[in-house]
PDB file of C-alpha atoms in Angstrom:
ATOM      1  CA  MET A   1      14.410 -31.150 -11.713  1.00 47.00           C
ATOM      2  CA  ALA A   2      17.408 -33.368 -11.384  1.00 58.00           C
ATOM      3  CA  ARG A   3      19.821 -31.008  -9.664  1.00 82.00           C
ATOM      4  CA  PRO A   4      19.516 -30.369  -5.934  1.00 82.00           C
ATOM      5  CA  ASP A   5      20.771 -26.766  -6.269  1.00 82.00           C
ATOM      6  CA  LYS A   6      17.881 -25.948  -8.605  1.00 84.00           C
ATOM      7  CA  ALA A   7      15.406 -27.672  -6.282  1.00 87.00           C
ATOM      8  CA  ALA A   8      16.741 -25.580  -3.395  1.00 87.00           C
ATOM      9  CA  ALA A   9      16.454 -22.379  -5.460  1.00 87.00           C
ATOM     10  CA  VAL A  10      12.840 -23.199  -6.354  1.00 88.00           C
ATOM     11  CA  ALA A  11      12.004 -23.954  -2.708  1.00 88.00           C
ATOM     12  CA  GLU A  12      13.551 -20.651  -1.600  1.00 89.00           C
ATOM     13  CA  LEU A  13      11.671 -18.662  -4.253  1.00 87.00           C
ATOM     14  CA  ALA A  14       8.400 -20.433  -3.381  1.00 88.00           C
ATOM     15  CA  ASP A  15       8.912 -19.487   0.279  1.00 89.00           C
ATOM     16  CA  GLN A  16       9.512 -15.871  -0.735  1.00 88.00           C
ATOM     17  CA  PHE A  17       6.285 -15.839  -2.767  1.00 88.00           C
ATOM     18  CA  ARG A  18       4.355 -17.320   0.190  1.00 89.00           C
ATOM     19  CA  SER A  19       5.793 -14.950   2.788  1.00 88.00           C
ATOM     20  CA  SER A  20       5.401 -11.781   0.701  1.00 88.00           C
ATOM     21  CA  ASN A  21       2.395  -9.468   0.715  1.00 87.00           C
ATOM     22  CA  ALA A  22       3.156  -8.620  -2.891  1.00 89.00           C
ATOM     23  CA  ALA A  23       5.574  -9.440  -5.695  1.00 90.00           C
ATOM     24  CA  VAL A  24       6.318  -7.199  -8.663  1.00 91.00           C
ATOM     25  CA  LEU A  25       8.001  -8.507 -11.816  1.00 90.00           C
ATOM     26  CA  THR A  26      10.254  -6.151 -13.736  1.00 90.00           C
ATOM     27  CA  GLU A  27      12.516  -6.228 -16.744  1.00 89.00           C
ATOM     28  CA  TYR A  28      15.906  -4.763 -15.934  1.00 87.00           C
ATOM     29  CA  ARG A  29      17.639  -4.997 -19.339  1.00 87.00           C
ATOM     30  CA  GLY A  30      20.187  -2.207 -19.754  1.00 86.00           C
ATOM     31  CA  LEU A  31      20.558  -1.314 -16.069  1.00 86.00           C
ATOM     32  CA  THR A  32      24.020  -1.254 -14.565  1.00 88.00           C
ATOM     33  CA  VAL A  33      24.976  -2.911 -11.291  1.00 90.00           C
ATOM     34  CA  ALA A  34      25.152   0.526  -9.650  1.00 90.00           C
ATOM     35  CA  GLN A  35      21.634   1.345 -10.852  1.00 89.00           C
ATOM     36  CA  LEU A  36      20.317  -1.974  -9.509  1.00 89.00           C
ATOM     37  CA  LYS A  37      21.926  -1.173  -6.157  1.00 90.00           C
ATOM     38  CA  THR A  38      20.181   2.217  -6.152  1.00 89.00           C
ATOM     39  CA  LEU A  39      16.895   0.513  -7.034  1.00 88.00           C
ATOM     40  CA  ARG A  40      17.249  -1.931  -4.141  1.00 89.00           C
ATOM     41  CA  ARG A  41      17.768   0.986  -1.755  1.00 88.00           C
ATOM     42  CA  SER A  42      14.776   2.888  -3.146  1.00 86.00           C
ATOM     43  CA  LEU A  43      12.436  -0.043  -2.452  1.00 85.00           C
ATOM     44  CA  GLY A  44      12.919   0.234   1.296  1.00 79.00           C
ATOM     45  CA  GLU A  45      13.731  -2.270   3.996  1.00 84.00           C
ATOM     46  CA  ASP A  46      10.548  -4.299   3.537  1.00 86.00           C
ATOM     47  CA  ALA A  47      11.344  -5.391  -0.019  1.00 89.00           C
ATOM     48  CA  GLN A  48      13.917  -7.661  -1.563  1.00 89.00           C
ATOM     49  CA  TYR A  49      14.802  -7.250  -5.234  1.00 89.00           C
ATOM     50  CA  ALA A  50      16.166 -10.423  -6.831  1.00 86.00           C
ATOM     51  CA  VAL A  51      17.287 -11.182 -10.375  1.00 88.00           C
ATOM     52  CA  VAL A  52      15.824 -14.609 -11.111  1.00 86.00           C
ATOM     53  CA  LYS A  53      15.769 -17.368 -13.696  1.00 88.00           C
ATOM     54  CA  ASN A  54      12.413 -17.410 -15.441  1.00 87.00           C
ATOM     55  CA  THR A  55      11.834 -21.169 -15.503  1.00 87.00           C
ATOM     56  CA  LEU A  56      12.733 -21.664 -11.841  1.00 89.00           C
ATOM     57  CA  THR A  57      10.693 -18.670 -10.731  1.00 88.00           C
ATOM     58  CA  LYS A  58       7.692 -19.785 -12.764  1.00 89.00           C
ATOM     59  CA  ILE A  59       7.854 -23.219 -11.100  1.00 89.00           C
ATOM     60  CA  ALA A  60       8.224 -21.598  -7.663  1.00 89.00           C
ATOM     61  CA  ALA A  61       5.286 -19.256  -8.248  1.00 88.00           C
ATOM     62  CA  ASN A  62       3.102 -22.184  -9.293  1.00 87.00           C
ATOM     63  CA  GLU A  63       4.182 -24.139  -6.199  1.00 87.00           C
ATOM     64  CA  ALA A  64       3.194 -21.121  -4.085  1.00 86.00           C
ATOM     65  CA  GLY A  65      -0.238 -21.117  -5.743  1.00 85.00           C
ATOM     66  CA  ILE A  66       0.368 -18.174  -8.067  1.00 86.00           C
ATOM     67  CA  SER A  67      -0.258 -19.088 -11.685  1.00 82.00           C
ATOM     68  CA  THR A  68      -1.388 -15.664 -12.902  1.00 82.00           C
ATOM     69  CA  LEU A  69       2.181 -14.513 -13.571  1.00 82.00           C
ATOM     70  CA  ASP A  70       3.092 -17.243 -16.077  1.00 81.00           C
ATOM     71  CA  ASP A  71       2.861 -14.937 -19.123  1.00 83.00           C
ATOM     72  CA  LEU A  72       5.246 -12.395 -17.572  1.00 86.00           C
ATOM     73  CA  PHE A  73       8.254 -14.713 -17.331  1.00 86.00           C
ATOM     74  CA  ASN A  74      10.034 -13.739 -20.540  1.00 86.00           C
ATOM     75  CA  GLY A  75      13.175 -11.720 -21.063  1.00 86.00           C
ATOM     76  CA  PRO A  76      15.482 -10.722 -18.221  1.00 88.00           C
ATOM     77  CA  THR A  77      13.269 -10.759 -15.140  1.00 89.00           C
ATOM     78  CA  ALA A  78      13.724  -9.569 -11.586  1.00 90.00           C
ATOM     79  CA  VAL A  79      11.194  -9.822  -8.779  1.00 91.00           C
ATOM     80  CA  ALA A  80      10.604  -7.389  -5.941  1.00 90.00           C
ATOM     81  CA  PHE A  81       9.331  -9.457  -3.007  1.00 92.00           C
ATOM     82  CA  ILE A  82       7.476  -7.036  -0.723  1.00 90.00           C
ATOM     83  CA  THR A  83       6.852  -8.012   2.888  1.00 89.00           C
ATOM     84  CA  GLY A  84       5.848  -4.583   4.209  1.00 83.00           C
ATOM     85  CA  ASP A  85       3.664  -1.833   2.794  1.00 82.00           C
ATOM     86  CA  PRO A  86       3.260  -2.488  -0.946  1.00 86.00           C
ATOM     87  CA  VAL A  87       2.517   1.186  -1.628  1.00 85.00           C
ATOM     88  CA  THR A  88       5.964   2.302  -0.482  1.00 84.00           C
ATOM     89  CA  SER A  89       7.754  -0.231  -2.668  1.00 86.00           C
ATOM     90  CA  ALA A  90       5.478   0.494  -5.641  1.00 87.00           C
ATOM     91  CA  LYS A  91       6.364   4.187  -5.297  1.00 87.00           C
ATOM     92  CA  GLY A  92      10.058   3.290  -5.245  1.00 87.00           C
ATOM     93  CA  LEU A  93       9.684   1.232  -8.431  1.00 89.00           C
ATOM     94  CA  ARG A  94       7.613   3.910 -10.182  1.00 88.00           C
ATOM     95  CA  ASP A  95      10.000   6.718  -9.279  1.00 88.00           C
ATOM     96  CA  PHE A  96      13.063   4.707 -10.288  1.00 89.00           C
ATOM     97  CA  ALA A  97      11.418   3.765 -13.603  1.00 88.00           C
ATOM     98  CA  LYS A  98      10.759   7.462 -14.312  1.00 89.00           C
ATOM     99  CA  ASP A  99      14.463   8.242 -13.945  1.00 88.00           C
ATOM    100  CA  ASN A 100      15.618   4.994 -15.616  1.00 87.00           C
ATOM    101  CA  PRO A 101      13.398   4.003 -18.557  1.00 88.00           C
ATOM    102  CA  ASN A 102      15.277   0.689 -18.871  1.00 88.00           C
ATOM    103  CA  LEU A 103      13.340  -0.590 -15.857  1.00 88.00           C
ATOM    104  CA  VAL A 104      10.010  -1.905 -17.125  1.00 89.00           C
ATOM    105  CA  ILE A 105       7.318  -2.957 -14.668  1.00 89.00           C
ATOM    106  CA  LYS A 106       5.673  -6.064 -16.125  1.00 90.00           C
ATOM    107  CA  GLY A 107       3.043  -6.784 -13.488  1.00 89.00           C
ATOM    108  CA  GLY A 108       2.725  -8.514 -10.190  1.00 89.00           C
ATOM    109  CA  VAL A 109       0.569 -10.005  -7.531  1.00 89.00           C
ATOM    110  CA  LEU A 110      -0.895  -8.469  -4.348  1.00 88.00           C
ATOM    111  CA  ASP A 111      -2.400 -10.776  -1.724  1.00 82.00           C
ATOM    112  CA  GLY A 112      -2.955 -13.452  -4.365  1.00 79.00           C
ATOM    113  CA  LYS A 113      -4.603 -11.102  -6.912  1.00 85.00           C
ATOM    114  CA  ALA A 114      -2.842 -10.445 -10.204  1.00 85.00           C
ATOM    115  CA  LEU A 115      -1.936  -6.836 -10.957  1.00 85.00           C
ATOM    116  CA  SER A 116      -1.106  -5.307 -14.316  1.00 87.00           C
ATOM    117  CA  ALA A 117       1.656  -2.736 -14.713  1.00 84.00           C
ATOM    118  CA  ASP A 118      -0.970   0.044 -14.751  1.00 86.00           C
ATOM    119  CA  GLU A 119      -2.528  -1.227 -11.527  1.00 87.00           C
ATOM    120  CA  ILE A 120       0.886  -1.196  -9.856  1.00 85.00           C
ATOM    121  CA  LYS A 121       1.336   2.414 -10.958  1.00 86.00           C
ATOM    122  CA  LYS A 122      -2.093   3.234  -9.477  1.00 84.00           C
ATOM    123  CA  LEU A 123      -1.040   1.503  -6.271  1.00 82.00           C
ATOM    124  CA  ALA A 124       2.029   3.755  -6.212  1.00 80.00           C
ATOM    125  CA  ASP A 125      -0.222   6.815  -6.428  1.00 78.00           C
ATOM    126  CA  LEU A 126      -1.955   5.872  -3.164  1.00 75.00           C
ATOM    127  CA  GLU A 127      -0.829   7.392   0.077  1.00 72.00           C
ATOM    128  CA  SER A 128       0.989   5.138   2.495  1.00 69.00           C
ATOM    129  CA  ARG A 129      -0.880   3.083   5.069  1.00 71.00           C
ATOM    130  CA  GLU A 130       0.275   5.353   7.903  1.00 75.00           C
ATOM    131  CA  VAL A 131      -1.006   8.492   6.155  1.00 77.00           C
ATOM    132  CA  LEU A 132      -4.383   6.886   5.426  1.00 73.00           C
ATOM    133  CA  LEU A 133      -4.711   5.724   9.046  1.00 79.00           C
ATOM    134  CA  ALA A 134      -3.823   9.216  10.284  1.00 83.00           C
ATOM    135  CA  LYS A 135      -6.498  10.743   8.047  1.00 77.00           C
ATOM    136  CA  LEU A 136      -9.050   8.221   9.296  1.00 79.00           C
ATOM    137  CA  ALA A 137      -8.153   8.979  12.919  1.00 81.00           C
ATOM    138  CA  GLY A 138      -8.487  12.703  12.214  1.00 79.00           C
ATOM    139  CA  ALA A 139     -11.925  12.182  10.703  1.00 76.00           C
ATOM    140  CA  PHE A 140     -13.037  10.176  13.742  1.00 75.00           C
ATOM    141  CA  LYS A 141     -11.674  12.819  16.095  1.00 75.00           C
ATOM    142  CA  GLY A 142     -13.521  15.545  14.198  1.00 71.00           C
ATOM    143  CA  LYS A 143     -16.810  13.657  14.432  1.00 72.00           C
ATOM    144  CA  GLN A 144     -16.286  13.087  18.160  1.00 74.00           C
ATOM    145  CA  THR A 145     -15.668  16.807  18.671  1.00 74.00           C
ATOM    146  CA  GLN A 146     -18.856  17.672  16.780  1.00 74.00           C
ATOM    147  CA  THR A 147     -20.822  15.176  18.856  1.00 73.00           C
ATOM    148  CA  ALA A 148     -19.403  16.551  22.108  1.00 73.00           C
ATOM    149  CA  ARG A 149     -20.370  20.104  21.091  1.00 76.00           C
ATOM    150  CA  LEU A 150     -23.878  18.932  20.252  1.00 73.00           C
ATOM    151  CA  PHE A 151     -24.298  17.272  23.645  1.00 75.00           C
ATOM    152  CA  GLN A 152     -22.929  20.376  25.397  1.00 77.00           C
ATOM    153  CA  ALA A 153     -25.220  22.662  23.408  1.00 75.00           C
ATOM    154  CA  LEU A 154     -28.444  20.911  24.415  1.00 74.00           C
ATOM    155  CA  PRO A 155     -28.219  21.551  28.189  1.00 78.00           C
ATOM    156  CA  SER A 156     -27.014  25.132  27.730  1.00 77.00           C
ATOM    157  CA  LYS A 157     -29.845  25.838  25.271  1.00 78.00           C
ATOM    158  CA  PHE A 158     -32.303  24.380  27.779  1.00 77.00           C
ATOM    159  CA  VAL A 159     -30.901  26.607  30.538  1.00 79.00           C
ATOM    160  CA  ARG A 160     -31.123  29.727  28.310  1.00 81.00           C
ATOM    161  CA  THR A 161     -34.698  28.877  27.315  1.00 84.00           C
ATOM    162  CA  ALA A 162     -35.730  28.271  30.943  1.00 82.00           C
ATOM    163  CA  GLU A 163     -34.052  31.554  31.989  1.00 85.00           C
ATOM    164  CA  ALA A 164     -35.857  33.461  29.213  1.00 84.00           C
ATOM    165  CA  LEU A 165     -39.193  31.895  30.233  1.00 85.00           C
ATOM    166  CA  ARG A 166     -38.583  32.779  33.900  1.00 86.00           C
ATOM    167  CA  ALA A 167     -37.678  36.368  32.939  1.00 86.00           C
ATOM    168  CA  LYS A 168     -40.816  36.675  30.823  1.00 85.00           C
ATOM    169  CA  GLN A 169     -43.012  35.357  33.626  1.00 86.00           C
ATOM    170  CA  ALA A 170     -41.367  37.735  36.087  1.00 84.00           C
ATOM    171  CA  GLU A 171     -41.955  40.627  33.666  1.00 83.00           C
ATOM    172  CA  GLN A 172     -45.620  39.705  33.198  1.00 83.00           C
ATOM    173  CA  GLY A 173     -46.069  39.233  36.930  1.00 72.00           C
ATOM    174  CA  GLY A 174     -44.562  42.687  37.639  1.00 61.00           C
ATOM    175  CA  ALA A 175     -46.720  44.385  34.968  1.00 58.00           C
ATOM    176  CA  GLU A 176     -50.008  43.350  36.602  1.00 55.00           C
TER     177      GLU A 176
END
């Protein structure tokens, strides 16, 4: 790379690959500027959607240690760099692609693991991290409540059994 502007672009893209939890490659052919603006908004605050040059992005991905995306750098390519919850951004991409068939999800990478377009769509079908954590907390709370009831039931059952035994002995003692 002879030109310093290209070297700077590659360094910036490599930093984005390193600092992102996930990156999703898309083809945006046929989308208008207004539609791209809508797409950027639908991805949320934790994602940056950038139209990129394939050769520079491929070099940057390789510098960041990601070589699994090499086959996806063909045609007009844009990358969604996701720094937050990947599920939220994947949902935004999936929903936008439903309304705008010109957006094609090519594939991506999540925590260093390559993802196909189908795997990204499956990721979009997951519930968000917050919802999953809330469900987990609810399950733990339910188990704690059951355990507390069990521990409360044992002493009260013992007291009822002792009271029944005392009443039976008193009845037998009074019958003699």
